[in-house]
Coordinates of C-alpha atoms in Angstrom, one line a residue:
Chain A
M1 CA -44.1 72.9 47.2
S2 CA -40.8 73.9 45.2
A3 CA -40.2 72.7 41.4
L4 CA -36.3 72.0 42.2
T5 CA -34.2 72.0 45.4
L6 CA -30.6 71.8 45.3
R7 CA -28.7 71.5 48.7
G8 CA -24.8 71.6 48.7
L9 CA -24.9 70.2 44.8
T10 CA -21.5 69.7 44.2
V11 CA -20.0 68.2 40.8
R12 CA -16.4 67.4 40.6
R13 CA -14.4 66.8 37.2
G14 CA -11.2 64.8 38.8
A15 CA -10.5 66.5 41.9
C16 CA -11.5 70.1 41.1
P17 CA -15.2 70.6 41.7
V18 CA -17.1 72.5 38.7
V19 CA -20.2 73.2 40.6
D20 CA -19.1 73.9 44.4
A21 CA -21.9 73.4 47.0
V22 CA -24.7 75.2 45.4
D23 CA -28.2 75.6 47.1
L24 CA -31.0 76.5 45.0
S25 CA -34.5 76.4 45.0
V26 CA -36.9 77.2 42.2
A27 CA -40.8 77.7 42.9
P28 CA -43.6 77.7 40.9
G29 CA -44.6 81.0 39.2
E30 CA -40.8 82.0 38.9
V31 CA -38.5 82.2 36.1
V32 CA -35.0 81.9 37.4
G33 CA -32.2 83.2 35.1
L34 CA -28.8 81.6 35.7
L35 CA -26.1 83.8 34.9
G36 CA -21.9 83.6 34.7
P37 CA -19.2 84.0 32.4
N38 CA -18.2 80.6 30.3
G39 CA -17.1 78.0 32.1
A40 CA -19.0 79.5 35.5
G41 CA -20.8 76.0 35.8
K42 CA -24.2 76.7 34.6
T43 CA -24.6 73.9 32.3
T44 CA -23.0 71.2 34.8
L45 CA -25.2 72.5 37.6
M46 CA -28.5 72.0 35.7
R47 CA -27.3 68.5 34.1
G48 CA -26.1 67.6 37.9
A49 CA -29.6 68.5 39.1
L50 CA -31.6 66.5 36.6
G51 CA -28.9 63.6 37.4
L52 CA -27.7 63.3 34.1
I53 CA -24.1 63.5 35.5
A54 CA -22.9 62.1 38.8
A55 CA -23.1 64.8 41.6
D56 CA -22.8 64.8 45.6
G57 CA -25.4 66.9 47.7
V58 CA -29.0 66.6 47.5
S59 CA -31.5 67.4 44.2
S60 CA -35.0 66.6 44.3
L61 CA -35.2 66.0 40.7
A62 CA -32.3 63.5 40.8
A63 CA -33.7 61.7 43.3
L64 CA -36.8 60.5 41.4
P65 CA -36.8 57.6 38.9
P66 CA -36.6 58.5 35.5
R67 CA -39.9 58.4 34.1
A68 CA -41.0 60.6 37.0
R69 CA -38.2 62.7 36.7
A70 CA -39.0 63.2 32.9
R71 CA -42.8 64.4 33.9
A72 CA -41.4 66.6 36.8
A73 CA -38.9 68.6 34.5
A74 CA -38.4 69.0 30.7
W75 CA -35.1 69.6 29.7
L76 CA -33.6 71.7 27.1
P77 CA -29.9 71.0 26.1
Q78 CA -27.8 73.6 24.7
N79 CA -26.7 71.7 21.6
R80 CA -29.5 71.4 19.3
E81 CA -29.5 67.9 18.1
I82 CA -32.3 66.6 15.4
A83 CA -30.5 63.3 14.2
W84 CA -33.1 62.3 11.8
G85 CA -35.2 64.3 9.1
L86 CA -38.5 64.1 11.1
S87 CA -41.5 66.4 10.4
V88 CA -41.8 69.3 13.1
A89 CA -44.7 67.8 14.6
D90 CA -43.2 64.7 15.0
L91 CA -40.3 65.9 16.5
V92 CA -42.4 67.8 18.9
A93 CA -44.3 64.9 19.6
L94 CA -41.3 63.3 21.3
G95 CA -42.1 65.4 24.3
R96 CA -45.1 63.2 25.4
L97 CA -42.8 60.1 25.4
P98 CA -42.7 60.4 29.3
H99 CA -46.7 60.4 29.2
G100 CA -47.1 57.1 28.1
R101 CA -48.0 55.6 24.4
G102 CA -49.2 58.5 22.9
G103 CA -52.3 59.7 20.6
T104 CA -54.4 60.6 23.4
P105 CA -56.5 63.7 23.0
A106 CA -54.3 65.2 25.9
D107 CA -51.2 64.3 23.7
R108 CA -52.6 66.3 20.8
A109 CA -53.4 69.2 22.5
A110 CA -50.4 69.6 24.0
I111 CA -48.4 69.3 20.7
Q112 CA -51.0 71.8 19.2
G113 CA -50.5 74.2 22.1
A114 CA -46.7 74.0 21.8
L115 CA -46.5 74.6 17.9
A116 CA -48.8 77.4 18.7
A117 CA -46.8 78.7 21.5
M118 CA -43.4 78.9 19.4
R119 CA -45.7 80.3 16.2
L120 CA -44.8 77.0 14.4
E121 CA -48.3 75.7 13.1
T122 CA -47.6 76.3 9.2
F123 CA -44.3 74.5 10.2
A124 CA -45.7 71.2 11.1
S125 CA -45.5 69.1 8.0
R126 CA -42.2 70.4 7.2
R127 CA -38.8 68.3 8.0
A128 CA -37.0 69.5 10.9
T129 CA -33.6 69.2 9.2
A130 CA -34.5 71.3 6.5
L131 CA -35.3 74.1 8.8
S132 CA -32.7 77.2 9.7
G133 CA -30.7 76.9 13.0
G134 CA -33.2 79.5 14.4
E135 CA -36.3 77.7 13.5
Q136 CA -34.6 74.1 15.0
A137 CA -34.2 76.1 18.1
R138 CA -38.0 76.9 18.4
V139 CA -39.1 73.5 17.1
L140 CA -37.0 72.0 20.2
I141 CA -38.3 74.4 22.4
A142 CA -41.6 73.5 21.5
R143 CA -40.9 69.9 22.0
A144 CA -39.9 70.7 25.9
L145 CA -43.2 72.5 26.1
A146 CA -45.0 69.5 24.8
Q147 CA -43.3 67.5 27.9
E148 CA -45.9 69.9 29.7
A149 CA -43.9 69.5 33.1
P150 CA -44.0 71.7 36.0
L151 CA -40.7 72.8 35.4
L152 CA -38.8 73.7 32.4
M153 CA -34.7 73.7 32.5
A154 CA -33.2 75.2 29.4
D155 CA -29.5 75.7 28.6
E156 CA -28.9 79.1 26.4
P157 CA -32.5 78.7 24.7
I158 CA -32.2 82.0 23.1
A159 CA -28.8 81.8 21.4
G160 CA -28.9 82.0 18.0
L161 CA -32.5 83.6 17.9
D162 CA -33.4 86.5 16.3
P163 CA -34.4 89.7 18.6
A164 CA -37.9 89.0 18.0
A165 CA -37.8 85.4 18.7
Q166 CA -35.3 86.0 21.9
I167 CA -37.9 88.2 23.7
A168 CA -41.2 86.1 22.5
T169 CA -39.3 83.1 24.0
L170 CA -38.6 85.1 27.4
E171 CA -42.6 86.2 27.3
L172 CA -43.5 82.5 26.9
F173 CA -41.7 81.7 29.5
A174 CA -43.3 84.5 31.7
Q175 CA -46.6 83.3 30.7
L176 CA -45.6 79.6 32.0
A177 CA -44.7 81.2 35.2
R178 CA -48.1 82.9 35.5
D179 CA -49.3 79.6 35.0
R180 CA -48.0 78.2 38.0
R181 CA -44.9 76.5 36.1
A182 CA -41.5 77.4 36.8
V183 CA -38.6 78.1 34.5
L184 CA -34.7 77.7 35.1
T185 CA -32.9 79.2 32.2
S186 CA -29.1 80.0 31.5
L187 CA -28.5 83.5 29.8
H188 CA -26.0 85.6 28.5
D189 CA -27.8 88.7 27.6
L190 CA -27.9 90.6 30.9
N191 CA -30.7 93.0 29.6
L192 CA -33.3 90.2 28.6
A193 CA -32.3 88.8 31.8
A194 CA -33.0 91.9 33.7
R195 CA -36.2 92.3 32.1
H196 CA -37.8 88.9 31.9
C197 CA -36.7 87.0 35.0
T198 CA -38.3 87.2 38.0
R199 CA -35.0 86.1 39.8
L200 CA -31.4 85.5 38.8
V201 CA -29.1 83.5 40.2
L202 CA -25.0 84.3 39.3
L203 CA -22.5 81.6 39.2
D204 CA -18.9 82.4 39.2
K205 CA -16.2 79.4 39.2
G206 CA -19.1 76.9 40.2
R207 CA -20.1 78.8 43.2
K208 CA -23.2 80.7 43.7
V209 CA -22.2 84.5 44.6
A210 CA -25.7 85.9 44.4
D211 CA -29.4 85.1 44.4
G212 CA -32.3 87.4 44.1
A213 CA -34.0 90.3 42.5
P214 CA -32.2 91.1 39.0
R215 CA -31.6 94.6 40.3
D216 CA -29.9 93.4 43.2
V217 CA -28.0 90.9 41.3
L218 CA -26.9 93.0 38.4
S219 CA -24.9 95.3 40.8
K220 CA -21.8 97.4 39.7
T221 CA -19.6 95.3 41.6
N222 CA -21.1 92.0 40.4
L223 CA -20.7 93.0 36.9
A224 CA -16.9 93.8 37.6
S225 CA -15.9 91.0 39.7
V226 CA -17.7 88.2 38.1
F227 CA -18.1 89.1 34.2
R228 CA -14.9 91.9 34.3
L229 CA -17.2 94.2 33.1
D230 CA -16.9 97.9 33.3
A231 CA -21.1 98.8 33.1
A232 CA -23.2 101.6 33.4
L233 CA -26.5 101.0 35.1
I234 CA -29.4 103.2 33.6
E235 CA -32.7 103.6 35.0
T236 CA -35.5 103.9 32.2
D237 CA -38.7 104.4 32.3
A238 CA -38.9 100.6 31.0
G239 CA -36.7 99.6 34.0
L240 CA -33.1 98.8 34.5
V241 CA -30.6 99.0 31.4
I242 CA -26.9 97.6 31.6
D243 CA -24.7 99.4 29.1
P244 CA -21.4 97.5 29.2
R245 CA -18.9 100.2 28.2
G246 CA -15.5 98.0 28.6
V247 CA -13.7 95.3 29.8
L248 CA -11.7 95.4 33.1
A249 CA -8.1 94.2 33.3
Chain B
M1 CA -51.7 56.0 8.2
M2 CA -48.8 55.9 5.7
R3 CA -46.9 53.8 8.0
A4 CA -49.7 51.2 8.3
V5 CA -50.1 51.0 4.8
T6 CA -46.3 50.6 4.1
L7 CA -46.3 47.8 6.8
A8 CA -49.1 46.0 5.1
A9 CA -47.3 46.6 1.7
L10 CA -44.3 45.0 3.1
S11 CA -46.1 42.0 4.9
A12 CA -47.7 41.3 1.7
L13 CA -44.5 41.6 -0.2
V14 CA -42.7 39.1 2.1
V15 CA -45.8 36.6 1.8
L16 CA -45.3 36.9 -1.8
M17 CA -41.7 36.4 -1.9
I18 CA -42.0 33.4 0.4
G19 CA -44.6 32.1 -2.3
A20 CA -42.2 32.3 -4.9
S21 CA -39.4 31.0 -3.2
L22 CA -41.4 27.7 -2.3
L23 CA -42.5 27.7 -6.3
V24 CA -39.3 28.5 -7.9
G25 CA -36.1 26.0 -8.0
Y26 CA -34.2 23.7 -9.9
A27 CA -36.9 21.0 -9.9
P28 CA -39.9 22.1 -12.2
L29 CA -43.1 21.6 -10.2
R30 CA -46.4 23.0 -10.9
P31 CA -47.9 25.0 -8.3
G32 CA -50.5 23.1 -7.3
P33 CA -49.1 19.6 -6.4
A34 CA -46.2 21.5 -5.0
L35 CA -48.3 23.3 -2.4
A36 CA -50.2 20.0 -1.8
A37 CA -46.7 18.3 -1.3
L38 CA -45.8 21.2 1.2
F39 CA -48.5 19.5 3.6
G40 CA -47.3 16.2 2.9
Q41 CA -49.8 15.2 0.2
G42 CA -49.2 13.7 -3.4
D43 CA -45.8 12.2 -4.7
P44 CA -43.2 11.4 -2.1
L45 CA -40.4 12.9 -3.9
T46 CA -42.0 16.4 -4.3
V47 CA -42.8 16.6 -0.6
I48 CA -39.3 15.8 0.0
V49 CA -38.2 19.0 -2.5
M50 CA -40.8 20.8 -1.0
Q51 CA -40.3 19.9 3.0
D52 CA -36.9 19.4 3.2
I53 CA -35.2 21.8 0.6
R54 CA -37.8 24.7 -0.4
L55 CA -39.4 25.2 2.9
P56 CA -36.2 25.4 5.1
R57 CA -34.6 27.7 2.5
A58 CA -37.3 30.0 2.2
C59 CA -37.9 30.4 6.1
L60 CA -34.0 31.1 6.8
A61 CA -34.1 33.7 4.0
A62 CA -36.9 35.4 5.7
V63 CA -35.5 35.2 9.2
V64 CA -32.3 35.9 8.4
G65 CA -33.2 39.2 6.2
A66 CA -35.4 40.0 9.1
A67 CA -32.7 39.8 11.7
L68 CA -30.2 41.9 9.5
G69 CA -32.8 44.3 8.3
M70 CA -33.8 45.2 11.9
S71 CA -30.4 45.3 13.5
G72 CA -29.3 47.6 10.7
A73 CA -32.1 49.9 11.9
A74 CA -31.6 49.6 15.4
M75 CA -27.6 50.5 15.2
Q76 CA -28.3 53.3 12.9
G77 CA -30.7 54.6 15.5
L78 CA -28.4 54.0 18.6
L79 CA -25.6 55.4 16.9
R80 CA -27.8 58.0 14.8
N81 CA -25.6 57.5 11.9
P82 CA -27.2 56.2 8.7
L83 CA -23.9 54.4 7.8
A84 CA -24.0 52.1 11.0
E85 CA -24.6 48.5 10.1
P86 CA -25.0 45.3 12.0
G87 CA -21.6 43.9 11.2
L88 CA -20.1 47.2 13.1
I89 CA -20.1 45.3 16.7
G90 CA -18.0 42.4 15.4
V91 CA -20.7 39.5 15.8
S92 CA -21.1 38.5 12.2
G93 CA -17.0 38.7 11.8
S94 CA -16.9 36.5 15.0
A95 CA -19.6 34.0 14.2
A96 CA -18.0 33.4 10.7
L97 CA -14.6 32.9 12.3
G98 CA -16.4 30.1 14.5
A99 CA -17.7 28.7 11.0
V100 CA -14.3 28.8 9.5
I101 CA -12.5 26.8 12.5
A102 CA -15.4 24.3 12.7
L103 CA -14.7 23.9 8.9
Q104 CA -10.8 23.5 9.1
T105 CA -10.6 21.3 12.1
G106 CA -13.3 18.8 10.6
L107 CA -15.2 19.6 13.6
A108 CA -18.3 20.6 11.1
G109 CA -18.6 17.0 9.9
A110 CA -18.9 15.5 13.5
F111 CA -22.7 16.2 13.6
A112 CA -25.3 17.9 11.7
L113 CA -25.2 21.5 13.7
A114 CA -21.8 21.3 14.6
L115 CA -20.5 24.3 12.2
P116 CA -23.6 26.7 13.1
L117 CA -23.1 26.0 16.9
T118 CA -19.2 26.5 16.8
A119 CA -20.6 29.8 15.2
L120 CA -23.0 30.7 18.0
V121 CA -20.3 30.3 20.8
F122 CA -18.1 32.5 18.7
A123 CA -20.6 34.9 18.7
A124 CA -21.3 34.8 22.1
G125 CA -18.1 34.9 23.2
A126 CA -17.8 38.3 21.0
V127 CA -20.7 39.7 23.0
A128 CA -18.8 39.0 26.4
L129 CA -15.6 40.5 25.1
L130 CA -17.7 43.8 23.8
L131 CA -19.2 44.0 27.1
L132 CA -15.8 43.8 28.9
L133 CA -14.3 46.4 26.8
A134 CA -17.3 48.7 26.4
G135 CA -19.4 48.0 29.5
S136 CA -22.7 49.1 30.3
R137 CA -21.2 52.2 31.2
G138 CA -19.3 52.9 28.3
G139 CA -20.7 55.6 25.5
S140 CA -21.8 54.6 22.2
L141 CA -18.2 55.9 20.9
T142 CA -16.6 53.2 23.3
L143 CA -19.3 50.5 21.8
I144 CA -18.3 51.5 18.2
L145 CA -14.3 51.3 19.0
A146 CA -14.6 48.0 20.8
G147 CA -16.6 46.7 17.8
I148 CA -13.9 47.4 15.4
A149 CA -11.3 45.9 17.5
V150 CA -13.5 42.7 17.8
S151 CA -14.2 42.8 14.2
A152 CA -10.4 43.5 13.1
L153 CA -9.5 40.6 15.6
A154 CA -11.9 38.0 14.2
G155 CA -10.9 39.2 10.8
A156 CA -7.3 38.6 11.4
L157 CA -7.9 35.2 12.8
T158 CA -10.2 34.2 9.8
S159 CA -7.4 35.1 7.6
L160 CA -4.8 33.3 9.6
V161 CA -7.0 30.1 9.6
L162 CA -7.2 30.4 5.4
N163 CA -3.4 31.1 5.8
L164 CA -2.5 28.0 7.7
S165 CA -5.1 25.9 5.4
P166 CA -3.5 22.6 5.0
N167 CA -4.9 22.0 1.2
P168 CA -6.5 24.4 -1.1
Y169 CA -10.0 22.6 -1.3
A170 CA -10.1 23.0 2.5
A171 CA -9.6 26.7 1.9
A172 CA -12.3 26.9 -1.2
E173 CA -14.8 25.2 1.0
V174 CA -14.2 28.1 3.8
V175 CA -14.1 31.0 1.0
F176 CA -17.7 29.6 -0.3
W177 CA -18.9 29.3 2.9
L178 CA -17.8 32.9 3.8
L179 CA -19.8 34.2 0.7
G180 CA -23.2 33.5 2.8
S181 CA -26.1 31.3 1.4
V182 CA -29.2 29.5 2.6
A183 CA -29.0 26.9 -0.3
D184 CA -28.6 23.5 1.1
R185 CA -30.1 23.9 4.8
S186 CA -32.2 21.7 6.5
M187 CA -35.3 22.4 9.1
E188 CA -32.5 21.7 12.0
H189 CA -30.9 24.8 10.7
V190 CA -34.3 26.8 11.1
S191 CA -35.2 25.3 14.5
L192 CA -31.4 26.3 15.7
A193 CA -31.4 29.7 14.5
A194 CA -35.3 30.9 14.0
P195 CA -35.8 30.8 18.0
L196 CA -32.6 33.0 18.6
I197 CA -33.3 35.6 15.7
L198 CA -36.8 35.9 17.1
A199 CA -35.8 36.4 20.6
G200 CA -33.3 39.0 19.3
L201 CA -35.8 40.8 17.3
A202 CA -38.1 41.0 20.5
V203 CA -35.6 42.7 22.4
L204 CA -34.8 45.3 19.5
A205 CA -38.7 45.8 19.4
L206 CA -38.4 47.1 22.9
T207 CA -35.7 49.9 21.8
A208 CA -38.4 51.8 19.5
R209 CA -39.4 54.3 21.8
G210 CA -35.6 55.1 23.1
L211 CA -34.6 55.3 19.6
D212 CA -37.0 57.8 18.8
A213 CA -36.2 59.8 22.1
L214 CA -32.4 59.8 20.9
T215 CA -33.3 61.7 17.9
L216 CA -32.6 64.7 20.1
G217 CA -29.5 63.5 21.4
E218 CA -28.3 61.3 24.5
D219 CA -29.0 64.3 27.2
A220 CA -32.2 64.9 25.9
A221 CA -33.1 61.1 25.7
E222 CA -32.0 60.5 29.2
A223 CA -34.0 63.5 30.4
L224 CA -37.1 62.2 28.7
G225 CA -36.7 59.2 30.9
V226 CA -34.9 56.7 28.6
S227 CA -31.8 54.9 30.3
M228 CA -29.0 55.1 27.7
A229 CA -26.9 52.3 29.3
R230 CA -30.2 49.7 29.1
L231 CA -30.9 50.8 25.5
R232 CA -27.4 50.3 24.5
L233 CA -27.3 46.9 26.1
Q234 CA -30.7 46.0 24.5
V235 CA -29.6 47.1 20.8
L236 CA -25.9 45.2 21.6
V237 CA -27.9 42.0 23.0
G238 CA -30.4 42.0 20.2
T239 CA -28.3 42.4 17.1
A240 CA -25.9 39.8 18.7
A241 CA -28.6 37.2 19.0
A242 CA -30.1 38.1 15.7
V243 CA -27.3 38.6 13.6
G244 CA -24.9 35.9 15.5
A245 CA -27.6 33.2 14.7
A246 CA -28.0 34.7 11.3
T247 CA -24.3 34.3 10.3
A248 CA -24.2 31.3 12.2
V249 CA -26.6 29.6 9.6
A250 CA -26.3 31.6 6.8
G251 CA -22.6 32.9 6.7
A252 CA -21.8 36.6 5.9
I253 CA -24.5 38.6 4.2
G254 CA -23.6 42.0 3.7
F255 CA -25.7 45.4 2.7
V256 CA -29.1 44.3 4.0
G257 CA -28.5 46.1 7.4
L258 CA -27.2 49.1 5.7
V259 CA -29.5 49.9 2.5
V260 CA -32.8 48.4 3.9
P261 CA -33.1 51.1 6.9
H262 CA -31.8 53.8 3.9
L263 CA -34.7 52.8 1.6
L264 CA -37.5 52.4 4.0
R265 CA -36.8 55.8 6.4
P266 CA -38.4 58.4 4.2
L267 CA -41.7 56.0 4.0
M268 CA -41.3 55.8 7.7
R269 CA -41.3 59.6 8.2
A270 CA -37.8 59.1 9.4
R271 CA -38.8 57.9 12.8
P272 CA -36.0 55.5 14.1
G273 CA -38.8 53.5 16.2
A274 CA -41.2 52.9 13.5
L275 CA -38.4 51.9 11.3
L276 CA -37.3 49.0 13.3
A277 CA -40.5 46.7 12.2
A278 CA -40.6 48.2 8.6
S279 CA -36.7 46.9 8.3
A280 CA -37.6 43.6 9.4
L281 CA -40.1 43.1 6.7
G282 CA -38.0 44.9 4.4
G283 CA -35.1 42.9 4.9
A284 CA -36.8 39.6 5.0
A285 CA -38.1 40.8 1.3
M286 CA -34.9 41.8 0.0
V287 CA -33.1 38.6 1.3
L288 CA -36.0 36.3 -0.2
A289 CA -35.6 38.2 -3.3
A290 CA -32.1 37.7 -3.9
D291 CA -32.4 34.3 -3.0
L292 CA -34.9 34.2 -6.0
A293 CA -32.4 35.9 -8.3
V294 CA -29.6 33.3 -7.2
R295 CA -31.7 30.5 -8.4
L296 CA -33.0 32.0 -11.6
I297 CA -29.9 33.8 -12.9
L298 CA -27.6 31.1 -12.9
P299 CA -29.3 28.2 -11.7
D300 CA -26.4 25.4 -12.3
R301 CA -23.5 27.7 -10.9
D302 CA -24.2 27.7 -7.4
L303 CA -24.3 31.6 -7.3
K304 CA -23.9 32.8 -3.8
L305 CA -26.4 35.0 -1.9
G306 CA -23.9 36.9 -0.2
V307 CA -22.7 38.0 -3.8
V308 CA -25.7 38.5 -5.1
M309 CA -26.4 40.7 -2.1
A310 CA -23.8 42.9 -2.3
L311 CA -24.0 43.1 -6.3
I312 CA -27.8 44.5 -5.6
G313 CA -26.6 46.5 -2.5
A314 CA -24.0 48.4 -3.9
P315 CA -25.6 50.1 -6.6
L316 CA -28.8 50.7 -4.7
F317 CA -26.5 52.6 -1.9
L318 CA -24.8 54.4 -4.7
H319 CA -28.2 55.5 -5.7
L320 CA -29.0 56.4 -2.2
I321 CA -26.2 58.5 -1.9
F322 CA -26.7 60.3 -5.0
R323 CA -30.3 61.2 -4.0
T324 CA -29.1 62.5 -0.4
R325 CA -26.6 64.7 -2.4
K326 CA -29.5 66.1 -4.5
E327 CA -31.4 66.8 -1.5
L328 CA -28.6 68.5 0.3
A329 CA -27.9 70.7 -2.5

C-alpha cells in the first residue's frame, strides 16, 4: 500500500493552475525529492495533497478525516513558526497531539527518540525561541518525527542548516525509509538530492516533467530546460556530482 | 509538576480572596457572626449584608475575573500575539453600548435586569455581525479587522448617546456605569451572568489542544488534525458569552485579559493550552483583589473597580514590557 497517491491533482489560484494535473505515488521505503525552480508549485503540491488548500483531483491523504490524516502524514511547513517560548521537549511533544491525550510511555518514547534523532537531548529544557534559526529548524523536524506518521512531508527542511546538519537530516530520512516509512521532501540542493533521495520528481510551472531515479531526472536537458542551468555532470566514485557552471539565457 | 502546584496555589488564592471579600466591607462585622450570617444564622441585618450585598459582590468579582482572564489567554493563543485581549472582538464594547442605551432610554428602570439583558442582546448582535463579517472561513486577520470595526462602531454609538444626552446627570450616570464595578449587584445579576460565563469558559476549555498546536502556525496545526475554522469559532463564541455576560453586569473592566495571561505564562511553561485554566483562576484572584482595594483605599468615595484595575494593570504591564525587553537584549 502506498503512503500517498495523487491522481490529477490540480490547484488553481484564480483561473491559473499552480499545480496542474499531477499524478504521484510515494511508497514506504522511499525518500522522494521534489525539485523545481522557485514558483514551480512544490509547496502548493504538498499542501494540496494534505488537503490544507482546496484542490481538484484525488489525494489519498486529503480524503481522510483530520485526525486520521494527522496520524497518516506529518507535515513540516517551510516557515518555521514557534509562537511562544515553550521548552524544546514541550514543543516536540506537540507532535503527539494526533495520538490522544499524551503522557503515555509510547508518547515519551517517541519524544525521546525524536530528540535523540536530531541530537537535541541536551537542549530538551531550553526555550525553543531562544535557540538559533538552524537549531529551531532541527527542533521542528524533531516535532514532525515525534508524530511517528508513516509519511513525512517536509518543505525545504534543510534550508538554513549547516552542512553537517543538512547531511545528517537527509541520512535520517534515509533511515526512516529503511524502517519502511516514506518521505516526500522539497529540496533545492541538487547534489544532496542526487545522493540521498531514492527517487526525484521534477516540477516546472505546476506540471510534473520528470519522475524517476536521480540519475535520470537530473539530466543535462532537464537541468537546462527547467532550471536554466548550464551544468556539468561528473561521475565520481561517490556517485553523480552536478557542477553548475552558469545560467542559460 | 510546576503546573499542578501553580494551579493549586492559584485556587487557594481565589478561595482566600473570596473569604477576604466576604469579610471586608463598609459594615464592620466580626468574622464569626459574618460567616454564620452567610448561612442565614444570627442577626437579620447581618444576614442581609452578607447574603444580599457581599456574597453577590464576591461571586461576581470571581466569575467576571475568570471570564476576562481566560478569554484573554484564549485570544492571545488564537492570534499568537501577547497584545491580544478579549475587548478586541468588540463584544465588550457592544455590551457597554447596550447598557448605555438602556440607561439613557430609562429602560434600565423598567425592571431589575433590564440593563444587563439589553447589554446581552447587544453583545449577541455583535457576535452575529462578527460572524457575518469574518465568517467561519475567514482567517484570524479578518477576525481582528472585523472586531476592530465592530468595536469602533460600538464606541462611536456610545459617544453619540452621551453626546445627545438630555441632561448632565443622565450622562454622569452613564459614565459611572462605564467605569465598571461589581458593587451593589444582587443575586439576580449573579444568576443571569454566571451560567453564561461558565458556559463560555467551558467552550474555551475545549480549545486547549488546538491552541497548543497553533504554536507551530496555522498550517502545522491544521495538519496536526486541528480544524482552524472550528477553533476560531469556539474562541469567538466562548469569549463572546463570557465577556459579553461579564460586561453586561459589571461594565467595562480592562487590563485583566491582557495582564493576567502575561503574568502566568512563564509559570505554565508558555503552553497556551495550560494557560487557559491558570488565567481563569488568576483573573478571578486579580479582580477580587482589585475589588478589595476599592473598598479599602477610599471606602466612602465609591471608587470604581475598572479604574483601580487600570491603575494596577498599567504599571504591571509596563513592568512586563521592561522584563521582556531585558530578556530580548
